[in-house]
Coordinates of C-alpha atoms in Angstrom, one line a residue:
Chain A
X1 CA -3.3 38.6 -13.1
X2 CA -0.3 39.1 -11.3
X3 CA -1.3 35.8 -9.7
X4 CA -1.3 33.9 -12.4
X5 CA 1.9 35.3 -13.9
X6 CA 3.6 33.9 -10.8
X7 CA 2.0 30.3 -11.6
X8 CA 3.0 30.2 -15.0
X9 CA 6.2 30.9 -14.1
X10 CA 6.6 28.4 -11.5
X11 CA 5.2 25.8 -13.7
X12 CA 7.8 26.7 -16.7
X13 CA 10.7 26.8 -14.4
X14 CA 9.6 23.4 -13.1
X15 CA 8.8 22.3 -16.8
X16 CA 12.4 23.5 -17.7
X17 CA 14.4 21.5 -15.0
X18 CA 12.5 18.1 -16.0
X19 CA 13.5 19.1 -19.8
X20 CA 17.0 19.7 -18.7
X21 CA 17.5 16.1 -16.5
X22 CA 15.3 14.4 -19.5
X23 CA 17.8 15.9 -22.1
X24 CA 21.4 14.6 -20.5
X25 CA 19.7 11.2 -22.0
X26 CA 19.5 12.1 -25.1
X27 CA 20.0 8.5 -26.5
X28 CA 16.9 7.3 -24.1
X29 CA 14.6 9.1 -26.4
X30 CA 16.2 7.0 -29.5
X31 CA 15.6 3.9 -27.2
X32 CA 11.7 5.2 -25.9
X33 CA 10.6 5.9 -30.0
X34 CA 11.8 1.9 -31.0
X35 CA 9.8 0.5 -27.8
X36 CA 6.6 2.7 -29.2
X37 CA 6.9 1.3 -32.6
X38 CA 7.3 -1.8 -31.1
X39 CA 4.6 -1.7 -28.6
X40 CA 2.1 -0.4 -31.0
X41 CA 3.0 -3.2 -33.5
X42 CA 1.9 -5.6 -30.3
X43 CA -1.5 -3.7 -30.2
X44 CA -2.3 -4.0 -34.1
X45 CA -1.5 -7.2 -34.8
X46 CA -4.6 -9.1 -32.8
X47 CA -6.8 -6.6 -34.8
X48 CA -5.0 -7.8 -37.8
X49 CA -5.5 -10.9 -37.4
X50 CA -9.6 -10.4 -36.4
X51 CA -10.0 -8.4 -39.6
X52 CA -8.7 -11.5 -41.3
X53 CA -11.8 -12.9 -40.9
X54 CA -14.3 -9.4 -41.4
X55 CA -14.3 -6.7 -43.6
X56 CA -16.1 -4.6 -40.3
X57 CA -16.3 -5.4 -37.0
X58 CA -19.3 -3.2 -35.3
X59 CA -19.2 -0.7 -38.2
X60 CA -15.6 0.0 -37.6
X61 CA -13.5 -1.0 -40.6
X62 CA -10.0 -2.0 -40.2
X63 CA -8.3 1.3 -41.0
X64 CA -10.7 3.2 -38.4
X65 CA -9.9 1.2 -35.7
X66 CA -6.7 2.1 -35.9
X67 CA -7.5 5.4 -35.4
X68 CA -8.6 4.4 -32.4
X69 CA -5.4 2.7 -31.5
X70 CA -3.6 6.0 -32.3
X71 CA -5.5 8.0 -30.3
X72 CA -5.1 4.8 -27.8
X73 CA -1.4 5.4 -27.5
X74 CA -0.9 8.9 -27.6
X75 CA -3.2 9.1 -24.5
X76 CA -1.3 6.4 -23.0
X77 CA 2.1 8.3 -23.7
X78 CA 0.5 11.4 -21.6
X79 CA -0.5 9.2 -18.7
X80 CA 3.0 7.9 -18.5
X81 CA 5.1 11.0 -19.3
X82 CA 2.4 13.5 -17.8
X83 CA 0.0 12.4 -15.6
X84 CA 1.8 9.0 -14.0
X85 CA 4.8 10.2 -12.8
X86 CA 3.7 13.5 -11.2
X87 CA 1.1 12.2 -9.2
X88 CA 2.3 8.9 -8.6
X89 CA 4.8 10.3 -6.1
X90 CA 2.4 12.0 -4.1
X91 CA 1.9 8.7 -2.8
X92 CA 5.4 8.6 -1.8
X93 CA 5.6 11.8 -0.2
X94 CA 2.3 11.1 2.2
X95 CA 4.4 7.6 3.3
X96 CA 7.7 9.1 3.8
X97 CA 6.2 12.8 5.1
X98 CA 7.9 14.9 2.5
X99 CA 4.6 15.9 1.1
X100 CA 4.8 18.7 4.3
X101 CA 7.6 20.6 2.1
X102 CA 5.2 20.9 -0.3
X103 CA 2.1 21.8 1.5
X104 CA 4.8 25.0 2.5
X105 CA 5.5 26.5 -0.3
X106 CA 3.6 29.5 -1.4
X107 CA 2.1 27.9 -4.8
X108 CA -1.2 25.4 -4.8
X109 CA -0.2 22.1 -3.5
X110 CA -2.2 20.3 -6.3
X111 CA -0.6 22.4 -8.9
X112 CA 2.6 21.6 -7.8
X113 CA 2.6 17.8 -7.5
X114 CA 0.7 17.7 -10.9
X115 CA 3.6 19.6 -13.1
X116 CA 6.6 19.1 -11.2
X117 CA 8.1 15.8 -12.4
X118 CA 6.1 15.8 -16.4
X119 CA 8.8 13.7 -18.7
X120 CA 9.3 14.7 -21.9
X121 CA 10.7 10.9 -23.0
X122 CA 7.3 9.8 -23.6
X123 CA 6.8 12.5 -26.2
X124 CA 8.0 9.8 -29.4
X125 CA 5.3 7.7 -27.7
X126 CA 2.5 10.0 -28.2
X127 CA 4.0 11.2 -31.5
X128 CA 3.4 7.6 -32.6
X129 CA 0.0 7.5 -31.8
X130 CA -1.0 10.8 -33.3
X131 CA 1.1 9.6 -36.2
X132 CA -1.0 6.7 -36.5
X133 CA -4.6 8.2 -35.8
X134 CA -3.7 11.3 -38.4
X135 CA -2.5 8.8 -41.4
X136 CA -5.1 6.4 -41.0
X137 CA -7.8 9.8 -40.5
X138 CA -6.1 10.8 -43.9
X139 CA -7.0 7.6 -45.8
X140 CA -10.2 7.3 -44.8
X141 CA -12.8 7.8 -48.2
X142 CA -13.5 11.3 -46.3
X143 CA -10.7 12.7 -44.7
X144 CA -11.3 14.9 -41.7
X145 CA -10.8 18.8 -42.5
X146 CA -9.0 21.3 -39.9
X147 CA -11.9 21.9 -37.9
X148 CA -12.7 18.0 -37.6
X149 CA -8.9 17.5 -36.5
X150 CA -9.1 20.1 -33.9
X151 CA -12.8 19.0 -32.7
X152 CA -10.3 16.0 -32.3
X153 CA -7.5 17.2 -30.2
X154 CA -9.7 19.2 -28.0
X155 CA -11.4 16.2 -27.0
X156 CA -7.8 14.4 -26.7
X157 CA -7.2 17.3 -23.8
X158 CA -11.0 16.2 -22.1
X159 CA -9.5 12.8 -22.0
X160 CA -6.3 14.0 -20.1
X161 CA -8.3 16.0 -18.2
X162 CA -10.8 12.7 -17.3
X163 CA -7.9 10.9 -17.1
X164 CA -6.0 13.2 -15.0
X165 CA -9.0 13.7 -12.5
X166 CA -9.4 9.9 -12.0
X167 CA -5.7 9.9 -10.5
X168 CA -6.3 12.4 -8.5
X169 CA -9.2 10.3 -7.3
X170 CA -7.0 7.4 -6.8
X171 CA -3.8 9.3 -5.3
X172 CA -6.5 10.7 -2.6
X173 CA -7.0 7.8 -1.2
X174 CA -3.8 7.3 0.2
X175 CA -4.2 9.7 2.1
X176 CA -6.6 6.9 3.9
X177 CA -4.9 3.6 2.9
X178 CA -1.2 5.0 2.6
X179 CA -0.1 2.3 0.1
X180 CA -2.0 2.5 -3.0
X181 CA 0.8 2.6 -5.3
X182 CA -0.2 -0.7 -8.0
X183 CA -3.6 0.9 -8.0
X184 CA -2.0 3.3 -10.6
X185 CA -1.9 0.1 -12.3
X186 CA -5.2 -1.0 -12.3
X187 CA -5.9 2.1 -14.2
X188 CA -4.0 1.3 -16.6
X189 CA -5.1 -1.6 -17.4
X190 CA -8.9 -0.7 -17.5
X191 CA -7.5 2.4 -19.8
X192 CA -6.5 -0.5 -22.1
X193 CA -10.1 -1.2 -23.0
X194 CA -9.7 2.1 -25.1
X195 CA -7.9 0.6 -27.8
X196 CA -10.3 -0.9 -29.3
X197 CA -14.2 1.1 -30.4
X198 CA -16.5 1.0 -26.9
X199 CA -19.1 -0.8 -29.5
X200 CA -17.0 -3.8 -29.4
X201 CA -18.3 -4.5 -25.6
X202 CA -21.4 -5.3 -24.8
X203 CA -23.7 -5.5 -21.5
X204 CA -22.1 -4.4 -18.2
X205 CA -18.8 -3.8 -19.8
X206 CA -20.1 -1.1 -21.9
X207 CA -22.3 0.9 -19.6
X208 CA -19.6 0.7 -17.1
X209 CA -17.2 2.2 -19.8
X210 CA -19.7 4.6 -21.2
X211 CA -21.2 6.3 -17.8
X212 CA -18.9 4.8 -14.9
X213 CA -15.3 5.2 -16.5
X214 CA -15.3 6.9 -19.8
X215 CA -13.0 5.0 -21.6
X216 CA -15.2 4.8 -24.1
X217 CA -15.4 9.0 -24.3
X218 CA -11.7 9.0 -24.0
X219 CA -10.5 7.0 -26.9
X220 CA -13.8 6.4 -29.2
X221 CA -15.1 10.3 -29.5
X222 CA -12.0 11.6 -30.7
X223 CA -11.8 9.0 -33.7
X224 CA -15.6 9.4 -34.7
X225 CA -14.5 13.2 -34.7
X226 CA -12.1 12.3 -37.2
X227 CA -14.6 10.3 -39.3
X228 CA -17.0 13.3 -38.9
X229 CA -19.7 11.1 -37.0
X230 CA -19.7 13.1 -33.8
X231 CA -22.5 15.0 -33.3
X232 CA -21.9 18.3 -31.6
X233 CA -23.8 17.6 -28.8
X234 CA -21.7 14.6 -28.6
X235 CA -18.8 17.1 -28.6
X236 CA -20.5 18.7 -25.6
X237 CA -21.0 16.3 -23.4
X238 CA -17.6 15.6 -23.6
X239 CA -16.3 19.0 -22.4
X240 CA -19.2 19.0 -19.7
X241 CA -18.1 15.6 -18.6
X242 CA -14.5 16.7 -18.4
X243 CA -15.0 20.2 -16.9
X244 CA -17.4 18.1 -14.1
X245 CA -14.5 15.4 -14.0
X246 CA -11.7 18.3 -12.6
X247 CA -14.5 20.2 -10.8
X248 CA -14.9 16.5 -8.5
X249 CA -10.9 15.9 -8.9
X250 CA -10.4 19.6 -6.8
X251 CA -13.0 18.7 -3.8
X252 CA -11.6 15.8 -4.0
X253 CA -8.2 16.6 -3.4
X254 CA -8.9 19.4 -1.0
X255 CA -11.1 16.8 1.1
X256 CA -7.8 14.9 1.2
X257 CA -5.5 17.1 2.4
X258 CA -7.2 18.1 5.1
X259 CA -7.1 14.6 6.4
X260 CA -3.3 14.8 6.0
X261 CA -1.8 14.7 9.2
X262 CA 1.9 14.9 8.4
X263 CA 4.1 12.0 9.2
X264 CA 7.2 13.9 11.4
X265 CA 4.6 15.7 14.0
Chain B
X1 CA 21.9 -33.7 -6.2
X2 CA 22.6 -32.9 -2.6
X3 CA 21.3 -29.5 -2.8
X4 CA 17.8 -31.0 -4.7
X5 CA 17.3 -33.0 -1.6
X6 CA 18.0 -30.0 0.4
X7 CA 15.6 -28.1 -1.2
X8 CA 12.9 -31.0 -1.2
X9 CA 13.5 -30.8 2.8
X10 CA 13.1 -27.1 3.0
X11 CA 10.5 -26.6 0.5
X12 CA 7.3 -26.9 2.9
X13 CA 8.9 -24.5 5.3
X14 CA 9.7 -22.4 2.1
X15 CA 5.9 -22.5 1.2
X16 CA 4.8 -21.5 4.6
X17 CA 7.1 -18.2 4.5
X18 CA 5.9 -17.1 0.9
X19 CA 2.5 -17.8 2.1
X20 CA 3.4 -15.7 5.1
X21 CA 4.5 -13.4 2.6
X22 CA 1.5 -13.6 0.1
X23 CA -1.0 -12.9 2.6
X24 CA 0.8 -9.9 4.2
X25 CA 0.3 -8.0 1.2
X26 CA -2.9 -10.1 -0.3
X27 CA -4.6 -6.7 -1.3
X28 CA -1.6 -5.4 -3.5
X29 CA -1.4 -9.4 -4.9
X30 CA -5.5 -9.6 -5.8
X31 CA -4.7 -6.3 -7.8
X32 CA -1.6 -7.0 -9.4
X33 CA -3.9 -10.4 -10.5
X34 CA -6.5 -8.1 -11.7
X35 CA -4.2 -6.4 -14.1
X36 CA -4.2 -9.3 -16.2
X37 CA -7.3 -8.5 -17.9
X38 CA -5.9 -8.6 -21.2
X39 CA -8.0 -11.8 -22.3
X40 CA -11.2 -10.3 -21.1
X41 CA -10.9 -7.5 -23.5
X42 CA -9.9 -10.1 -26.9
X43 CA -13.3 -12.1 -25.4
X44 CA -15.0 -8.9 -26.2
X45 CA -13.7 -8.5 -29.5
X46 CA -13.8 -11.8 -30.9
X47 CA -17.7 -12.1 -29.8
X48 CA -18.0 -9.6 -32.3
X49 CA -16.3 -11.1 -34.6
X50 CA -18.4 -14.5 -34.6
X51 CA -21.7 -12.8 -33.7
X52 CA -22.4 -13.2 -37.7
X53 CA -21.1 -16.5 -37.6
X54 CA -18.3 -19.3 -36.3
X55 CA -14.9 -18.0 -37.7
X56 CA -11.9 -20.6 -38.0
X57 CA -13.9 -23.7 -35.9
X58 CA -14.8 -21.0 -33.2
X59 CA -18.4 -19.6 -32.3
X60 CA -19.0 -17.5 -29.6
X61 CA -19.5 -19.8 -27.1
X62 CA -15.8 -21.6 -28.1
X63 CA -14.8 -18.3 -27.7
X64 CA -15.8 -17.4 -24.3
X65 CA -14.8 -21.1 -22.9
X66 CA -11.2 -20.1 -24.4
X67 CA -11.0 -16.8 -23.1
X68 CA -12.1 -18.0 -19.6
X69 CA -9.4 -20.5 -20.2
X70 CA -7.1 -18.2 -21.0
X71 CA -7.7 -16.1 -18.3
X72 CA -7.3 -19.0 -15.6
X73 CA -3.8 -20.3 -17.3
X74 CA -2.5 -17.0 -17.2
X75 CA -3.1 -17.1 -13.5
X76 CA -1.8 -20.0 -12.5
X77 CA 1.2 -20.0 -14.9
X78 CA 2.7 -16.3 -14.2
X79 CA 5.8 -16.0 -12.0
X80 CA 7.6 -12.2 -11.4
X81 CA 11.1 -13.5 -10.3
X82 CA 12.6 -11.2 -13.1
X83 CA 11.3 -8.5 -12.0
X84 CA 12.5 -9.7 -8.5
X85 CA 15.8 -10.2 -9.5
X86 CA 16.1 -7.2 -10.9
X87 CA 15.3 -5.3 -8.0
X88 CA 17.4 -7.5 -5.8
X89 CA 20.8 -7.3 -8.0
X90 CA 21.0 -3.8 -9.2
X91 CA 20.3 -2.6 -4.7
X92 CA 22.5 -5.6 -3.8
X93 CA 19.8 -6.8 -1.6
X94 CA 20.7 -10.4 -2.9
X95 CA 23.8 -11.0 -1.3
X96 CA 22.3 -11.7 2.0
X97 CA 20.4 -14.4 0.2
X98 CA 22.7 -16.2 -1.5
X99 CA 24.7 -16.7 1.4
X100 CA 22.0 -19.0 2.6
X101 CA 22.8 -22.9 1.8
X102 CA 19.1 -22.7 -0.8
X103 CA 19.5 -19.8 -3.5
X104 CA 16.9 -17.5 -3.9
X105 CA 15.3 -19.0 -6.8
X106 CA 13.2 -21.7 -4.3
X107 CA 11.8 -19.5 -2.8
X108 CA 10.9 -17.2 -5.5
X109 CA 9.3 -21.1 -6.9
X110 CA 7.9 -21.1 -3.5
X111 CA 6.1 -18.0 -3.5
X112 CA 4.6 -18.3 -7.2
X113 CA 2.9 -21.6 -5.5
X114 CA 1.5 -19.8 -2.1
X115 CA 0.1 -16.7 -4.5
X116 CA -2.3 -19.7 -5.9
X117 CA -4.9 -19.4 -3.7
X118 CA -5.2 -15.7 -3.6
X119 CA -5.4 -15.8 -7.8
X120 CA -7.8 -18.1 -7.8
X121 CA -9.7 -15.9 -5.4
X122 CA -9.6 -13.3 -7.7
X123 CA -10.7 -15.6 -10.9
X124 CA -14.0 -16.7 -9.5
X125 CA -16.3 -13.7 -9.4
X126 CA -15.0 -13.2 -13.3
X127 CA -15.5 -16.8 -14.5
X128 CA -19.0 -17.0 -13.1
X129 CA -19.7 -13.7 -14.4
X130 CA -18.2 -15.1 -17.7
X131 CA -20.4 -18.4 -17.4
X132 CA -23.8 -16.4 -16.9
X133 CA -22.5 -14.2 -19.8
X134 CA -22.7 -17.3 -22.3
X135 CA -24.2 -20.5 -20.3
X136 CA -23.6 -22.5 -23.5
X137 CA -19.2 -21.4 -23.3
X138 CA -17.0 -24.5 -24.4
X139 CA -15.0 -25.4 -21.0
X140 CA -15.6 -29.0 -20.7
X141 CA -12.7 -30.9 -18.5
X142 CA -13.3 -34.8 -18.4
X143 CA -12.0 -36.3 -15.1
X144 CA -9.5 -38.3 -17.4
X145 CA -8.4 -35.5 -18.6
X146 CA -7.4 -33.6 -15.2
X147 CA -4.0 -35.6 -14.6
X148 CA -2.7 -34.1 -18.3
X149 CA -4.5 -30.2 -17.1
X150 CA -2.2 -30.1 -14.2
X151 CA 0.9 -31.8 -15.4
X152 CA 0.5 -29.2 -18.4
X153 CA -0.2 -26.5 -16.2
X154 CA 3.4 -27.2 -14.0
X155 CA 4.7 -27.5 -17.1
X156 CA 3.8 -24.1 -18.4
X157 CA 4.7 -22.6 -15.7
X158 CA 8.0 -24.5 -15.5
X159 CA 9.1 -22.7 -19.0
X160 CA 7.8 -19.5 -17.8
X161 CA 9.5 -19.4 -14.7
X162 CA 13.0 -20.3 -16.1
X163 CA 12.8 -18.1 -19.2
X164 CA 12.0 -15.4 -16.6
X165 CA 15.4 -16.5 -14.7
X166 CA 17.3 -16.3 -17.8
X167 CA 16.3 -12.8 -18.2
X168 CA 16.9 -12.0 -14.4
X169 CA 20.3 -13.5 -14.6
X170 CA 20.8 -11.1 -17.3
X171 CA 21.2 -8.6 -15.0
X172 CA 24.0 -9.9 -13.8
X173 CA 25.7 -8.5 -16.2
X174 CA 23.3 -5.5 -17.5
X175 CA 22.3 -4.6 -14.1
X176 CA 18.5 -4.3 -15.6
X177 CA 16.9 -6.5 -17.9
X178 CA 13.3 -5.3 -17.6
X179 CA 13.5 -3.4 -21.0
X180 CA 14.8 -6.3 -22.7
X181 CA 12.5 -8.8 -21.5
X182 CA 9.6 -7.0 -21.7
X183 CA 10.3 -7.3 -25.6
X184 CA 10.4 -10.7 -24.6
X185 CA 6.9 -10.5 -23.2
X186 CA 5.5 -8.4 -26.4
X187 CA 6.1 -11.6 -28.1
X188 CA 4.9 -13.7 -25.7
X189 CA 1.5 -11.8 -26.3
X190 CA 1.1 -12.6 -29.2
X191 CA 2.6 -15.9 -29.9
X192 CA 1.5 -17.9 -26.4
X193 CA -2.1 -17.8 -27.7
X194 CA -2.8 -15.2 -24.8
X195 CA -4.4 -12.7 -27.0
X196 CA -6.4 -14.9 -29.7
X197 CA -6.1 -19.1 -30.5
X198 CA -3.1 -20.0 -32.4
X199 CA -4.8 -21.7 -34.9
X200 CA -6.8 -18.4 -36.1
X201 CA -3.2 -17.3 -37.4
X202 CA -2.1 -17.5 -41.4
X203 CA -0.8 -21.4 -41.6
X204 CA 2.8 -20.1 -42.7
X205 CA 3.2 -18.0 -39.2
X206 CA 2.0 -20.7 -37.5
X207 CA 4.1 -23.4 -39.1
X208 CA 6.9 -21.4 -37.1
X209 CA 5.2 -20.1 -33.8
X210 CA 4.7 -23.7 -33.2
X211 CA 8.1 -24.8 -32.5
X212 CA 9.2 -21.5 -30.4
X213 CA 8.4 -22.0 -26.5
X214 CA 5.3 -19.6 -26.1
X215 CA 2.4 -21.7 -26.8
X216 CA 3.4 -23.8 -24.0
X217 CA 2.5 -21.4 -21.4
X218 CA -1.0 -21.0 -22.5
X219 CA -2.3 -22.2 -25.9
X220 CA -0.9 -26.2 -24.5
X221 CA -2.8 -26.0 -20.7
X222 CA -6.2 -23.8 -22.4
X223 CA -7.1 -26.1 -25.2
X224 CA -6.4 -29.0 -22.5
X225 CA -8.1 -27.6 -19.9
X226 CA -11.5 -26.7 -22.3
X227 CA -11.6 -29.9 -23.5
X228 CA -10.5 -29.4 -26.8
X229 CA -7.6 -31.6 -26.7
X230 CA -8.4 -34.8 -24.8
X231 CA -7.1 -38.5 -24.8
X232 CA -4.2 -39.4 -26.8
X233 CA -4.1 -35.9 -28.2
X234 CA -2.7 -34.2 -25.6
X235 CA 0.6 -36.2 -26.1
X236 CA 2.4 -33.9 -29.0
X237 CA 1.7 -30.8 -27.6
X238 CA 3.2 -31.9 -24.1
X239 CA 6.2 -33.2 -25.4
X240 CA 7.0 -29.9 -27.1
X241 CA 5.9 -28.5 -23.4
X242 CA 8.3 -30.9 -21.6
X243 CA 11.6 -30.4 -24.2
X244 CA 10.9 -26.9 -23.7
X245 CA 10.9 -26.9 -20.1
X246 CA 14.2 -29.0 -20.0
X247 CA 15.7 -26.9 -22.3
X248 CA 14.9 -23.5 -20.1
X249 CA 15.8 -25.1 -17.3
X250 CA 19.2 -25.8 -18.8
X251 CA 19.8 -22.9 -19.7
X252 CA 18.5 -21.0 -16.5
X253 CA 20.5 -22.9 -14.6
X254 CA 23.6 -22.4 -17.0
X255 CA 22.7 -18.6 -16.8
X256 CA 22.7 -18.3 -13.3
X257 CA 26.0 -20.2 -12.7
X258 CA 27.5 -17.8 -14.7
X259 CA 25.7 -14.7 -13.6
X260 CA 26.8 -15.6 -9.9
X261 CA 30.5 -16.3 -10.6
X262 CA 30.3 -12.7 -11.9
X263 CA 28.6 -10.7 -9.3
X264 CA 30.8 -12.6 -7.0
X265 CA 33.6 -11.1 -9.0
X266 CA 32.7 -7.4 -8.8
X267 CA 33.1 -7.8 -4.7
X268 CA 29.8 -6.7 -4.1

């Protein structure tokens, strides 16, 4: 208990001094909230434009796949203010050597890379998206009660944690190949085939998105949540998925390190 | 005109170092091209959306034979020189360069031409996976038409590359542009025909889309190079390729003068 005391504290006091550097730019968080509206205007107006044509696309009517799309972007703000540029540095700190100062300090190594640089100026991005999912959820002909929007955030957090664990994944191997850094963003360009429904795909595509990279667990489950079409075993699998997705992300990461050999001895 | 000649002279040896270049880091290029996947996913969606029928002139198969299109274009017609003049004028790291008798601009040109190969690499294994997807998809280049595909194509790129330098000589006097001309690119989504054909848009959007540059980078080389425009068609929409292209140029080039006179100025 004790233990953990002394983690949560570490964590908050890291939390605090990314706050603090975060908050001497005030203004940037002005300029990060225009470039979300922006952005998510770029990512609605194909689907405009398809729904020209049909009233549903794959039983998705316009209005829920922009719930989609909400739930799109805020998991896209957490993978650039949260996940991104934490563990995209460990990648600098196996090539330069620096990752030895962490592997000192008294507090898990994994722990610490994952917390230590979180930003808080993608927070109007994700705002934006769960803006957009919860006023869309809220016009639908049935809108979602309290228990159906939580069933949807908790399976927001089994995203970040699937999405979290697959960087880990990534970030590991550079233990091996050193520079891996544009891998990150090959991630985020497969993560882009969340915005729309995983029905829209078909063949290969889907299967790959359903049981090889979940995108399709990610971004879709949390908006059928929303129009109460999830079944609660669907709910289920989801946390399963995730809890198995962190469970791999640990060995994975302690296989890693153990491989580190650092770069000053 | 001295330095064009100049440049004409050192151009091979210029594509033999960004080749050098390209192939030194071909695994970090073949992802970077991999990134570009946008067009895949709009493939996906628009199947969908003509799987109960052709909407606007396009069935399923038109569809895939665009998107494969559009997938090759984007390829072949990207450049990066803002982002490396960004990087290079905000660390400084382009003095050095443009105390050389060529500016750094050729070779940027240079390497966009060496990454070729290694993109086209990269598009095989998806267009054939495409073509087994839908064996019937609309990509039908006649031989007469392959002069016009690859004068469009240098054309394309031509716009892209010099609105890109604009952008980079922006920093200049911003010290980083990427923010702004990533706006740029937003728009270039959705205006270029990158995401979905032109032509699907409401007639009074498109009435103005057509006269900005972005369809020249894309819509202009796809419909050529699928076959849809052929013979005497392809005239209007190269013209409106080729004024663009002189007009960026023109403009890159006035950019840059200035942008340089500047830097020059700070004593950097």
């Amino acid at each position: 208990m004790k233990r953990l005391r002394q983690i949560l504290r570490a964590v908050r006091a890291q939390m605090r001094a990314a706050w603090m550097t975060a908050m001497q730019y005030r203004l940037s968080f002005l300029g990060e909230g225009i470039v979300s509206l922006l952005w998510t205007g770029f990512t609605v107006v194909p689907l405009i434009v398809a729904y020209d044509y049909r009233e549903g696309i794959e039983g998705w009517s316009f209005n829920e796949c922009l719930i989609v799309v909400g739930v799109f972007i805020a998991l896209q703000g957490i993978l650039e203010g949260f996940i991104h540029p934490n563990l995209g540095s460990v990648v600098q700190l196996v090539r330069r050597g620096t990752l030895d100062y962490v592997l000192l300090k008294p507090l898990d190594a994994q722990l610490m890379v994952s917390v230590a640089r979180s930003t808080p100026l993608k927070l109007p991005h994700i705002g934006v998206g769960l803006a957009l999912a919860g006023v869309m959820a809220a016009r639908l002909p049935d809108p979602p009660g309290p228990a159906q929007a939580g069933v949807a955030l908790l399976l927001l957090l089994c995203a970040t944690a699937i999405l979290y664990s697959i960087y880990v994944f990534i970030v590991s191997t550079s233990f091996w190949f050193v520079r891996v850094d544009n891998l990150s963003f090959l991630l985020i360009s497969v993560l882009d085939t969340g915005r729309f429904p995983v029905v829209f795909y078909t063949g290969a595509v889907r299967v790959f998105l359903t049981f090889i990279l979940p995108v399709g667990m990610m971004t879709t489950y949390p908006a059928l949540a929303l129009r109460g079409l999830l079944s609660p075993r669907g709910a289920l699998t989801a946390l399963a998925v995730a809890a198995a997705f962190l469970l791999a992300s640990r060995l994975v990461w302690r296989t890693a390190i153990r491989r580190y050999s650092s770069a000053s001895s | 005109m001295n330095t064009y000649a100049a440049a004409a002279r050192a151009f091979p040896s210029l594509l033999k170092t960004g080749l050098a270049e390209m192939v030194s880091y071909r695994v970090e290029l073949v992802i970077w091209a991999l990134t570009a996947t946008m067009p895949l996913l709009m493939m996906f969606i628009w199947d969908r959306v003509a799987a109960t029928g052709p909407v606007g002139g396009y069935d399923q198969n038109a569809f895939a034979g665009y998107f494969a299109g559009t997938l090759i274009v984007r390829q072949l017609t990207t450049a990066w020189v803002v982002w490396d003049l960004n990087e290079q004028i905000r660390t400084g790291s382009i003095s050095p360069a443009l105390l050389k008798p060529l500016g750094p601009l050729w070779l940027s040109a240079a390497e966009n031409l060496a990454a070729v190969p290694f993109r086209m690499l990269v598009l095989v294994p998806i267009i054939t996976c495409i073509c087994l997807w839908r064996p019937e998809l609309a990509l039908g280049l006649a031989w007469a038409d392959v002069p016009a595909a690859a004068a469009a194509l240098a054309l394309g790129w031509m716009v892209y590359f010099f609105i890109q330098v604009c952008f980079g000589a922006l920093c200049f006097y911003t010290e980083q542009s990427g923010g702004i001309y990533m706006g740029f690119y937003g728009l270039f989504t959705l205006f270029s025909g990158y995401l979905f054909p032109l032509d699907l848009m409401p007639a009074g959007i498109l009435s103005v889309v057509q006269w900005l540059p972005f369809r020249a980078i894309i819509q202009t080389p796809v419909s050529i190079i699928t076959g849809q425009l052929h013979g005497a068609a392809v005239l209007a929409p190269m013209a409106h390729q080729l004024a663009w292209a002189v007009i960026c140029a023109a403009l890159a080039r006035w950019s840059w003068r200035h942008g340089i006179r500047r830097y020059e100025a700070y004593g950097a």
